[in-house]
Coordinates of C-alpha atoms in Angstrom, one line a residue:
Chain X
X1 CA 20.3 9.0 2.6
X2 CA 22.0 12.2 1.9
X3 CA 23.2 15.8 3.1
X4 CA 22.5 18.7 1.1
X5 CA 24.9 22.0 0.9
X6 CA 22.3 24.8 2.3
X7 CA 25.6 27.3 1.9
X8 CA 28.8 26.4 0.5
X9 CA 31.2 28.4 2.5
X10 CA 34.8 29.2 1.5
X11 CA 35.9 26.3 0.2
X12 CA 34.8 23.0 1.1
X13 CA 35.8 20.5 0.0
X14 CA 35.6 16.3 0.0
X15 CA 38.9 14.9 0.9
X16 CA 41.0 11.9 2.1
X17 CA 44.4 10.9 3.1
X18 CA 45.6 11.8 -0.8
X19 CA 45.5 10.9 -4.5
X20 CA 48.8 8.2 -3.8
X21 CA 51.2 6.2 -7.0
X22 CA 50.3 8.3 -9.8
X23 CA 52.7 11.2 -9.3
X24 CA 55.3 10.2 -11.7
X25 CA 52.4 11.9 -14.4
X26 CA 52.2 15.2 -12.7
X27 CA 49.3 14.3 -10.8
X28 CA 49.5 15.8 -7.3
X29 CA 48.6 14.1 -3.9
X30 CA 45.5 16.4 -2.8
X31 CA 44.5 14.9 0.1
X32 CA 43.1 16.4 3.9
X33 CA 45.4 19.5 4.9
X34 CA 45.1 17.9 8.1
X35 CA 45.1 14.3 8.0
X36 CA 45.3 13.9 11.2
X37 CA 41.9 15.8 12.5
X38 CA 40.7 14.1 8.8
X39 CA 41.4 10.7 11.1
X40 CA 40.6 11.9 14.4
X41 CA 37.3 12.6 13.0
X42 CA 36.7 9.0 11.3
X43 CA 38.0 7.2 14.5
X44 CA 35.8 8.8 17.1
X45 CA 32.6 7.7 14.6
X46 CA 34.9 4.6 14.1
X47 CA 35.1 4.8 10.2
X48 CA 38.2 4.2 8.9
X49 CA 40.7 6.5 9.4
X50 CA 41.2 7.0 5.5
X51 CA 37.1 7.7 4.7
X52 CA 36.7 10.4 3.0
X53 CA 35.4 13.6 4.6
X54 CA 34.4 17.1 4.0
X55 CA 37.1 19.6 4.6
X56 CA 36.2 23.5 4.9
X57 CA 38.1 26.4 6.1
X58 CA 35.6 30.0 7.8
X59 CA 33.2 31.1 6.4
X60 CA 31.8 27.3 7.0
X61 CA 29.2 25.7 4.4
X62 CA 25.6 25.2 6.6
X63 CA 24.7 21.4 6.3
X64 CA 21.3 19.8 6.4
X65 CA 21.4 15.9 7.3
X66 CA 18.6 14.9 5.3
X67 CA 18.5 11.5 7.5
X68 CA 19.9 10.6 10.7
X69 CA 23.7 10.3 11.2
X70 CA 26.4 9.6 13.1
X71 CA 29.4 12.3 12.8
X72 CA 32.4 14.0 14.4
X73 CA 33.9 17.0 13.7
X74 CA 37.7 18.0 14.3
X75 CA 40.4 20.5 13.7
X76 CA 39.6 23.9 13.4
X77 CA 37.0 25.2 15.8
X78 CA 33.9 27.1 14.5
X79 CA 31.6 27.3 17.1
X80 CA 29.4 24.6 15.8
X81 CA 25.7 24.2 16.1
X82 CA 23.3 21.3 15.4
X83 CA 19.7 23.1 15.1
X84 CA 21.0 26.0 17.1
X85 CA 22.2 24.0 19.9
X86 CA 26.2 24.3 20.2
X87 CA 28.3 21.2 19.8
X88 CA 31.7 20.8 20.6
X89 CA 34.5 19.4 18.1
X90 CA 36.5 16.2 18.8
X91 CA 33.3 14.0 20.4
X92 CA 30.7 12.1 18.7
X93 CA 27.3 13.4 17.5
X94 CA 24.2 11.4 17.2
X95 CA 22.6 14.2 14.7
X96 CA 18.3 13.7 13.9
X97 CA 16.5 13.5 10.5
X98 CA 16.4 17.4 9.1
X99 CA 19.8 18.9 11.8
X100 CA 20.9 21.7 10.4
X101 CA 24.9 21.9 10.5
X102 CA 26.0 25.8 10.9
X103 CA 29.3 27.7 12.6
X104 CA 28.8 30.7 14.2
X105 CA 32.5 32.0 14.6
X106 CA 35.8 31.0 13.7
X107 CA 37.5 30.2 17.6
X108 CA 41.3 28.2 16.9
X109 CA 42.5 26.5 14.1
X110 CA 41.9 27.7 10.6
X111 CA 40.5 24.3 9.1
X112 CA 37.5 22.3 10.0
X113 CA 36.6 18.0 9.3
X114 CA 33.0 16.9 9.2
X115 CA 33.7 12.9 9.3
X116 CA 30.0 11.2 8.9
X117 CA 29.9 7.3 9.9
X118 CA 29.7 4.9 6.4
X119 CA 31.1 8.3 4.7
X120 CA 30.1 9.7 1.3
X121 CA 28.5 7.4 -1.3
X122 CA 30.7 9.1 -4.3
X123 CA 33.1 7.5 -7.0
X124 CA 37.1 7.7 -6.3
X125 CA 39.2 8.8 -9.0
X126 CA 42.6 7.2 -9.7
X127 CA 42.1 5.7 -5.7
X128 CA 41.2 8.4 -4.2
X129 CA 38.6 10.3 -3.2
X130 CA 40.4 13.4 -3.0
X131 CA 39.1 16.8 -4.9
X132 CA 41.4 18.0 -7.7
X133 CA 40.2 21.1 -8.3
X134 CA 42.7 22.0 -10.5
X135 CA 42.1 18.2 -12.9
X136 CA 38.6 19.3 -11.9
X137 CA 38.3 14.8 -11.0
X138 CA 37.7 13.3 -7.7
X139 CA 35.3 14.1 -5.0
X140 CA 31.9 15.9 -5.8
X141 CA 32.7 16.0 -9.7
X142 CA 35.8 17.6 -9.1
X143 CA 35.0 20.6 -7.5
X144 CA 34.2 22.5 -4.6
X145 CA 31.1 21.9 -3.3
X146 CA 28.3 24.7 -3.7
X147 CA 25.3 25.5 -2.4
X148 CA 22.1 23.0 -3.0
X149 CA 24.7 20.0 -4.0
X150 CA 23.4 16.3 -2.8
X151 CA 25.7 14.1 -1.0
X152 CA 25.2 10.6 -0.9
X153 CA 26.0 9.1 2.1
X154 CA 26.4 5.0 2.2
X155 CA 24.7 3.5 4.8
X156 CA 25.9 3.3 8.9
X157 CA 24.7 2.1 11.3
X158 CA 23.1 4.7 13.1
X159 CA 20.2 5.0 9.7
X160 CA 19.2 1.8 10.3
X161 CA 18.5 2.7 14.5
X162 CA 17.5 6.1 13.3
X163 CA 18.3 8.0 16.5
X164 CA 15.7 10.6 16.7
X165 CA 17.7 12.8 19.3
X166 CA 20.5 15.3 19.1
X167 CA 23.0 13.3 21.3
X168 CA 26.7 14.2 22.1
X169 CA 28.5 11.2 23.1
X170 CA 30.5 12.5 26.3
X171 CA 33.9 11.5 25.7
X172 CA 36.7 13.7 23.7
X173 CA 39.6 13.0 21.3
X174 CA 42.7 14.5 23.6
X175 CA 44.2 15.5 20.5
X176 CA 46.9 17.9 22.8
X177 CA 49.6 15.4 22.2
X178 CA 49.6 15.7 18.5
X179 CA 49.8 19.4 17.8
X180 CA 52.8 21.1 18.3
X181 CA 52.8 24.4 20.6
X182 CA 56.3 25.6 20.5
X183 CA 58.3 26.0 17.2
X184 CA 58.0 24.2 13.9
X185 CA 60.7 21.8 13.1
X186 CA 62.3 21.5 10.1
X187 CA 64.6 19.0 8.0
X188 CA 67.2 21.4 5.6
X189 CA 66.7 20.5 2.1
X190 CA 69.5 19.8 -0.6
X191 CA 70.0 23.7 -0.7
X192 CA 70.4 24.7 2.6
X193 CA 73.9 25.0 2.6
X194 CA 73.7 27.2 -0.1
X195 CA 72.2 29.8 1.6
X196 CA 74.6 32.5 2.5
X197 CA 75.4 33.3 6.2
X198 CA 72.8 35.9 6.7
X199 CA 70.1 33.4 5.4
X200 CA 71.2 30.4 7.3
X201 CA 72.2 31.8 10.8
X202 CA 68.3 33.1 10.8
X203 CA 67.0 29.8 9.4
X204 CA 68.5 28.5 12.5
X205 CA 65.5 30.1 14.5
X206 CA 63.0 31.8 12.1
X207 CA 60.1 34.2 12.5
X208 CA 57.9 33.9 9.7
X209 CA 54.0 35.4 8.7
X210 CA 51.9 33.7 6.8
X211 CA 50.9 35.2 4.5
X212 CA 46.8 36.1 3.3
X213 CA 47.5 34.3 -0.5
X214 CA 48.2 31.1 0.6
X215 CA 45.9 28.0 0.1
X216 CA 46.0 24.0 -0.2
X217 CA 48.4 24.6 -2.9
X218 CA 50.9 26.3 -0.5
X219 CA 51.5 28.9 2.3
X220 CA 53.6 32.2 1.4
X221 CA 55.7 32.7 4.3
X222 CA 56.7 36.4 5.2
X223 CA 60.3 37.4 6.5
X224 CA 63.5 38.8 5.5
X225 CA 64.5 38.1 1.5
X226 CA 66.6 34.8 2.2
X227 CA 69.4 34.7 -0.6
X228 CA 71.5 31.9 -1.9
X229 CA 75.6 32.6 -2.1
X230 CA 75.5 33.2 -5.5
X231 CA 73.1 32.5 -8.3
X232 CA 71.1 29.1 -8.9
X233 CA 69.6 27.4 -11.6
X234 CA 68.0 24.5 -10.5
X235 CA 66.7 21.9 -12.8
X236 CA 63.5 20.6 -11.8
X237 CA 63.1 17.3 -10.1
X238 CA 60.6 16.3 -7.5
X239 CA 59.4 18.4 -4.1
X240 CA 56.5 17.0 -1.5
X241 CA 54.3 17.8 1.0
X242 CA 56.1 20.1 3.7
X243 CA 59.2 21.5 0.7
X244 CA 60.0 25.0 1.8
X245 CA 60.9 26.5 -1.4
X246 CA 63.0 29.9 -2.4
X247 CA 61.4 31.7 -4.6
X248 CA 63.6 34.1 -6.9
X249 CA 62.2 37.6 -4.5
X250 CA 63.6 35.9 -1.5
X251 CA 60.6 34.8 0.3
X252 CA 59.5 31.1 1.1
X253 CA 56.4 28.9 0.4
X254 CA 55.1 25.7 2.0
X255 CA 53.9 23.7 -0.4
X256 CA 51.3 21.7 1.3
X257 CA 48.5 19.2 -0.3
X258 CA 48.2 20.7 -3.8
X259 CA 51.3 21.0 -4.6
X260 CA 53.3 20.8 -7.8
X261 CA 54.7 17.3 -8.4
X262 CA 58.1 19.1 -9.2
X263 CA 60.0 22.1 -9.5
X264 CA 62.8 24.0 -9.8
X265 CA 63.5 26.6 -7.0
X266 CA 65.8 25.8 -4.3
X267 CA 64.5 23.3 -1.3
X268 CA 65.4 25.3 2.0
X269 CA 63.7 22.8 3.7
X270 CA 61.0 20.8 4.8
X271 CA 58.7 21.4 7.9
X272 CA 58.4 17.6 8.9
X273 CA 55.4 15.4 8.6
X274 CA 54.4 15.6 12.3
X275 CA 54.1 19.1 12.7
X276 CA 52.2 20.1 8.8
X277 CA 48.6 19.6 10.5
X278 CA 49.8 22.0 13.0
X279 CA 51.0 24.8 10.6
X280 CA 47.8 24.1 8.2
X281 CA 45.8 25.1 11.3
X282 CA 47.7 28.8 11.3
X283 CA 45.6 31.7 9.8
X284 CA 47.1 33.9 7.4
X285 CA 48.4 36.6 10.0
X286 CA 49.8 34.4 12.2
X287 CA 53.6 34.2 13.2
X288 CA 55.1 31.1 12.7
X289 CA 59.0 29.8 14.3
X290 CA 60.8 27.6 12.2
X291 CA 63.7 25.0 13.6
X292 CA 65.7 23.0 12.1
X293 CA 66.2 19.1 13.7
X294 CA 67.8 15.9 12.6
X295 CA 66.3 12.9 10.4
X296 CA 66.3 10.9 13.9
X297 CA 64.8 13.7 15.7
X298 CA 62.2 14.3 12.8
X299 CA 61.7 10.3 12.8
X300 CA 61.1 9.8 16.8
X301 CA 58.6 12.6 16.4
X302 CA 56.7 10.7 13.7
X303 CA 57.2 7.3 15.6
X304 CA 56.2 9.2 18.9
X305 CA 52.8 10.6 17.0
X306 CA 52.2 7.7 14.9
X307 CA 51.7 5.7 19.0
X308 CA 49.2 8.5 20.0
X309 CA 47.5 8.1 17.1
X310 CA 46.7 4.3 17.4
X311 CA 46.4 5.4 21.7
X312 CA 43.6 7.4 20.4
X313 CA 41.8 5.1 18.4
X314 CA 41.9 2.1 20.8
X315 CA 40.3 4.2 23.1
X316 CA 37.7 5.7 21.2
X317 CA 36.7 1.9 19.5
X318 CA 36.3 1.1 23.1
X319 CA 34.4 3.6 24.6
X320 CA 31.8 3.0 21.7
X321 CA 31.7 -0.3 22.2
X322 CA 30.8 0.0 25.5
X323 CA 28.5 2.3 25.2
X324 CA 27.1 0.0 22.8
X325 CA 27.0 -2.6 25.2
X326 CA 25.6 -0.1 27.9
Chain V
X1 CA 76.1 -0.3 -17.4
X2 CA 77.8 1.6 -15.0
X3 CA 77.2 3.2 -12.1
X4 CA 77.2 6.4 -11.5
X5 CA 75.0 7.1 -8.6
X6 CA 76.4 10.6 -7.2
X7 CA 74.3 12.1 -4.7
X8 CA 71.4 10.1 -2.2
X9 CA 69.2 12.8 -0.1
X10 CA 66.1 13.4 2.3
X11 CA 63.8 15.2 0.8
X12 CA 61.8 15.4 4.5
X13 CA 61.6 12.6 6.6
X14 CA 59.4 11.0 4.5
X15 CA 60.9 11.0 0.5
X16 CA 64.2 10.4 -0.5
X17 CA 65.7 11.6 -3.7
X18 CA 68.4 9.8 -5.6
X19 CA 70.6 12.6 -8.2
X20 CA 72.8 11.3 -10.8
X21 CA 73.9 14.6 -12.0
X22 CA 73.2 18.4 -12.4
X23 CA 73.1 18.6 -15.8
X24 CA 70.3 17.7 -18.6
X25 CA 71.5 15.0 -21.1
X26 CA 69.6 12.0 -22.2
X27 CA 72.1 9.7 -20.9
X28 CA 71.4 10.7 -17.5
X29 CA 67.5 10.4 -18.2
X30 CA 68.2 6.7 -19.4
X31 CA 69.5 6.0 -16.0
X32 CA 66.9 7.9 -14.2
X33 CA 64.5 5.7 -16.3
X34 CA 66.5 2.3 -15.4
X35 CA 66.2 3.0 -11.7
X36 CA 61.9 4.0 -12.3
X37 CA 61.2 1.2 -14.0
X38 CA 62.7 -0.9 -12.1
X39 CA 60.8 0.1 -9.4
X40 CA 57.9 -0.4 -11.0
X41 CA 58.7 -4.0 -11.6
X42 CA 60.2 -4.9 -8.1
X43 CA 58.6 -2.2 -6.0
X44 CA 59.7 -1.9 -2.4
X45 CA 57.2 -2.4 0.1
X46 CA 55.8 0.7 1.5
X47 CA 57.3 3.2 -1.1
X48 CA 53.8 4.9 -2.2
X49 CA 54.8 7.3 -5.2
X50 CA 57.7 7.9 -7.5
X51 CA 58.7 11.5 -8.8
X52 CA 61.3 10.7 -11.7
X53 CA 62.8 13.8 -12.9
X54 CA 65.2 15.4 -15.7
X55 CA 68.2 13.5 -13.3
X56 CA 66.9 12.3 -10.4
X57 CA 64.2 10.0 -9.0
X58 CA 62.3 10.6 -6.1
X59 CA 60.9 7.4 -4.1
X60 CA 58.1 8.7 -1.5
X61 CA 57.8 6.4 1.8
X62 CA 55.3 5.3 5.0
X63 CA 58.3 5.8 7.1
X64 CA 56.2 3.7 9.1
X65 CA 55.7 0.3 7.1
X66 CA 59.9 1.2 5.6
X67 CA 60.9 1.0 9.0
X68 CA 59.3 -2.6 10.0
X69 CA 61.5 -3.6 7.3
X70 CA 64.5 -1.6 8.7
X71 CA 63.6 -3.5 12.3
X72 CA 62.9 -1.0 13.6
X73 CA 65.7 1.6 12.5
X74 CA 65.7 4.3 10.6
X75 CA 63.6 4.2 7.4
X76 CA 65.7 7.2 5.4
X77 CA 69.1 5.6 6.6
X78 CA 67.5 2.1 5.0
X79 CA 66.4 3.1 2.3
X80 CA 69.3 5.3 1.6
X81 CA 71.6 2.1 1.8
X82 CA 69.5 0.3 0.1
X83 CA 69.2 2.5 -2.8
X84 CA 73.6 2.9 -2.5
X85 CA 73.9 -1.3 -3.4
X86 CA 70.9 -0.9 -6.2
X87 CA 72.5 -1.9 -9.2
X88 CA 70.1 -1.7 -12.8
X89 CA 70.4 -4.3 -15.2
X90 CA 69.5 -2.4 -17.9
X91 CA 67.9 -5.6 -20.0
X92 CA 65.4 -5.7 -17.2
X93 CA 63.8 -2.8 -18.2
X94 CA 61.2 -2.8 -21.2
X95 CA 61.5 0.2 -23.5
X96 CA 58.9 1.6 -25.0
X97 CA 60.5 2.7 -28.4
X98 CA 57.6 3.7 -31.2
X99 CA 57.1 7.5 -31.1
X100 CA 53.1 8.8 -30.5
X101 CA 52.0 10.9 -33.3
X102 CA 51.0 13.8 -32.1
X103 CA 49.6 15.9 -34.7
X104 CA 49.9 20.2 -34.0
X105 CA 48.2 22.8 -36.0
X106 CA 50.5 25.5 -36.4
X107 CA 48.3 28.3 -37.3
X108 CA 48.3 31.7 -36.1
X109 CA 44.9 31.7 -34.9
X110 CA 45.9 28.7 -32.8
X111 CA 49.3 29.7 -32.0
X112 CA 49.4 33.4 -30.2
X113 CA 53.2 33.5 -30.0
X114 CA 54.4 32.0 -33.8
X115 CA 54.6 35.7 -35.2
X116 CA 57.5 36.9 -32.2
X117 CA 58.8 33.3 -32.6
X118 CA 59.9 33.6 -35.8
X119 CA 60.9 37.4 -34.7
X120 CA 63.2 35.8 -31.9
X121 CA 64.8 32.4 -34.1
X122 CA 65.1 34.9 -37.4
X123 CA 62.8 31.5 -38.8
X124 CA 60.1 31.9 -41.0
X125 CA 57.1 30.1 -40.2
X126 CA 57.1 27.1 -42.3
X127 CA 60.9 26.6 -41.6
X128 CA 60.1 27.0 -37.9
X129 CA 57.2 24.6 -38.4
X130 CA 59.9 22.1 -40.3
X131 CA 62.1 22.4 -37.5
X132 CA 60.0 21.2 -34.8
X133 CA 58.4 18.6 -36.6
X134 CA 61.7 17.2 -37.7
X135 CA 62.6 15.4 -34.3
X136 CA 61.5 12.6 -32.1
X137 CA 61.7 13.9 -28.4
X138 CA 61.8 12.2 -25.3
X139 CA 59.8 12.6 -22.9
X140 CA 62.2 13.2 -19.8
X141 CA 59.2 13.9 -16.8
X142 CA 55.9 14.6 -15.7
X143 CA 55.5 17.5 -13.5
X144 CA 53.9 21.2 -13.2
X145 CA 50.0 20.3 -14.6
X146 CA 48.8 16.4 -14.3
X147 CA 49.8 14.5 -17.4
X148 CA 52.5 17.9 -18.4
X149 CA 55.0 16.1 -20.4
X150 CA 58.6 17.9 -20.6
X151 CA 60.6 17.0 -23.9
X152 CA 63.5 17.7 -25.5
X153 CA 65.5 18.3 -27.2
X154 CA 64.2 21.1 -29.7
X155 CA 66.5 22.2 -32.6
X156 CA 68.8 24.9 -31.5
X157 CA 67.6 27.0 -33.9
X158 CA 64.1 27.6 -32.6
X159 CA 64.6 27.3 -28.6
X160 CA 62.9 30.4 -27.1
X161 CA 62.8 31.7 -23.5
X162 CA 60.3 31.9 -21.4
X163 CA 57.9 34.9 -21.5
X164 CA 58.9 37.4 -19.5
X165 CA 55.1 37.8 -18.5
X166 CA 53.4 34.7 -18.3
X167 CA 49.7 33.8 -19.2
X168 CA 47.3 34.0 -17.0
X169 CA 45.3 31.3 -19.2
X170 CA 46.8 29.3 -22.1
X171 CA 44.0 26.8 -23.3
X172 CA 44.1 23.4 -23.0
X173 CA 46.2 21.8 -26.0
X174 CA 48.6 24.2 -26.4
X175 CA 52.0 23.3 -27.7
X176 CA 54.6 25.7 -26.1
X177 CA 58.6 26.1 -26.2
X178 CA 60.8 26.8 -23.4
X179 CA 64.6 26.5 -23.2
X180 CA 65.2 23.5 -25.1
X181 CA 62.0 21.9 -23.7
X182 CA 58.8 21.3 -25.6
X183 CA 55.3 21.3 -24.0
X184 CA 52.1 20.6 -24.1
X185 CA 49.4 22.1 -21.7
X186 CA 47.1 18.7 -20.6
X187 CA 44.5 21.4 -19.0
X188 CA 43.7 25.1 -19.1
X189 CA 46.3 26.3 -17.3
X190 CA 48.7 30.1 -16.5
X191 CA 51.6 29.1 -18.6
X192 CA 54.7 31.1 -19.9
X193 CA 55.6 28.9 -22.2
X194 CA 56.2 30.5 -26.2
X195 CA 53.4 29.2 -27.4
X196 CA 53.4 27.9 -31.3
X197 CA 50.7 25.6 -32.1
X198 CA 47.9 23.5 -31.0
X199 CA 46.7 19.8 -30.5
X200 CA 43.1 18.9 -30.9
X201 CA 44.4 15.3 -29.1
X202 CA 43.2 14.9 -24.9
X203 CA 46.7 14.9 -23.7
X204 CA 44.6 14.6 -19.9
X205 CA 41.3 13.0 -20.1
X206 CA 39.8 12.1 -16.6
X207 CA 37.1 9.8 -18.1
X208 CA 40.1 7.3 -19.3
X209 CA 41.7 4.4 -16.3
X210 CA 44.9 5.8 -18.1
X211 CA 44.5 9.6 -17.7
X212 CA 47.7 11.1 -19.0
X213 CA 48.6 10.3 -22.8
X214 CA 52.4 10.5 -22.0
X215 CA 54.4 8.5 -19.6
X216 CA 57.8 9.5 -18.5
X217 CA 60.8 7.7 -21.0
X218 CA 57.4 7.8 -24.1
X219 CA 58.7 9.3 -27.6
X220 CA 56.6 11.8 -29.1
X221 CA 57.2 13.5 -32.7
X222 CA 54.5 16.0 -33.8
X223 CA 53.1 16.1 -36.9
X224 CA 51.7 19.4 -39.0
X225 CA 48.0 19.6 -39.4
X226 CA 45.5 22.1 -41.2
X227 CA 43.4 24.3 -39.4
X228 CA 40.6 22.5 -41.2
X229 CA 42.1 18.7 -40.1
X230 CA 41.8 20.4 -36.6
X231 CA 38.8 21.1 -36.5
X232 CA 37.6 18.2 -38.3
X233 CA 39.8 16.2 -35.8
X234 CA 37.5 16.4 -32.9
X235 CA 34.2 16.5 -34.9
X236 CA 34.6 13.3 -36.6

């Protein structure tokens, strides 16, 4: 009961919803960049929403299933195929023993997720399966997946019933309502008011390009150099997922899953949590727009997204139960 | 305890920060630690993480859980109100006072910036070591890397500016100075602090149940060891 990594891919790691409760020790949260896609992949196959999944970029990894499995792909569409038969994202899929899952093209999105029913048999580190590559802990030996890695699987229903045919189940998770198609929304940060007039004006409808040296620590944004009214020296304090920091160069970085727990740069804003999945699915070179919202709006959007995810979860459960009864 | 909460602000839509002051002082940091320890003993349901810093405490929260406690109201407003009303009685806080002893080898082979540091400070190596080991430092906060403790304050005479060009790789255990702060690199990492020594102690160990040697609010004392003792330390 395992899968083998035939090709490593660019930066494939095991992630869950992140490591909580240790940021006071400087241990950053890690976790899936797109927590929505991660949860959807799990919900499609009746895993716990926070079960550990494999996160990957393009070029994507190639997997061999050494046992029959029940899986789902979500997030980026890298045009997946199993034994050279194209399979869609956001559908539950029965995979036969010895099947090879590969990806051919970066069609849409930036980060893909593979969830396997039952989950991966790994040891938790500090209450989480997420990989902290800097600490060398969590996930698969604290590192990105390599060629010939064998990841053990926990028992799942399909392994017991040993399905022998590749089968894509007909229903899909409709994720459209979860991602933002227009401008990304941010809450102005504590140091926003320190920006000069031009910079504040710019941020009312900001346009940035995501730079190539963006990674799991943060996405760097290219735009006009933003400046504060006067030189500011800040004392280090907490930062979080989505914090937009203004670097001394005048460029901005949005902190993401592998961010440091504290920072001393001005925090001019924070991407609302609901829009982080949309942001991380944009590839370098993409132009994004940022608009400010207030707390009331941000909280409303979050609640709505939570409800949508709950409905999706219920729908997946209903469909699967009906299928099993059938 | 004097209530001097200056400023409570949103750090995005899932975190809230209490800032007592915009200066570094032991008194202000004591207030941070009191509140941090208070919430460790009396956790707020739905608060998933805390980040105590020099003069602020950040709480990260799950808005869905907080909203239930807020009877459907704004999670941020509910938390803000709760924090504004907070008065922490110092007696509820267990203070750890015994310092953690950290052996440090100040041999130049392990301290790439020591010679430069003597030139900047106009201290001899012996004087610099004596001044660095003379004080008991407070762990004001952790951050930057897993287990990286920001300790202060080093003697005015040996305060050093950050390096103009940060190193691409600093060895694990390296002891550095930046301004009035001193700290130890828990793991190999890039860094810009002036490196004046190295400890053979494991500051961060993923195999331990508590991987970080230091916690916020700890006290630390450095003790000079010889190069021989340094090499024997982990061999023993």
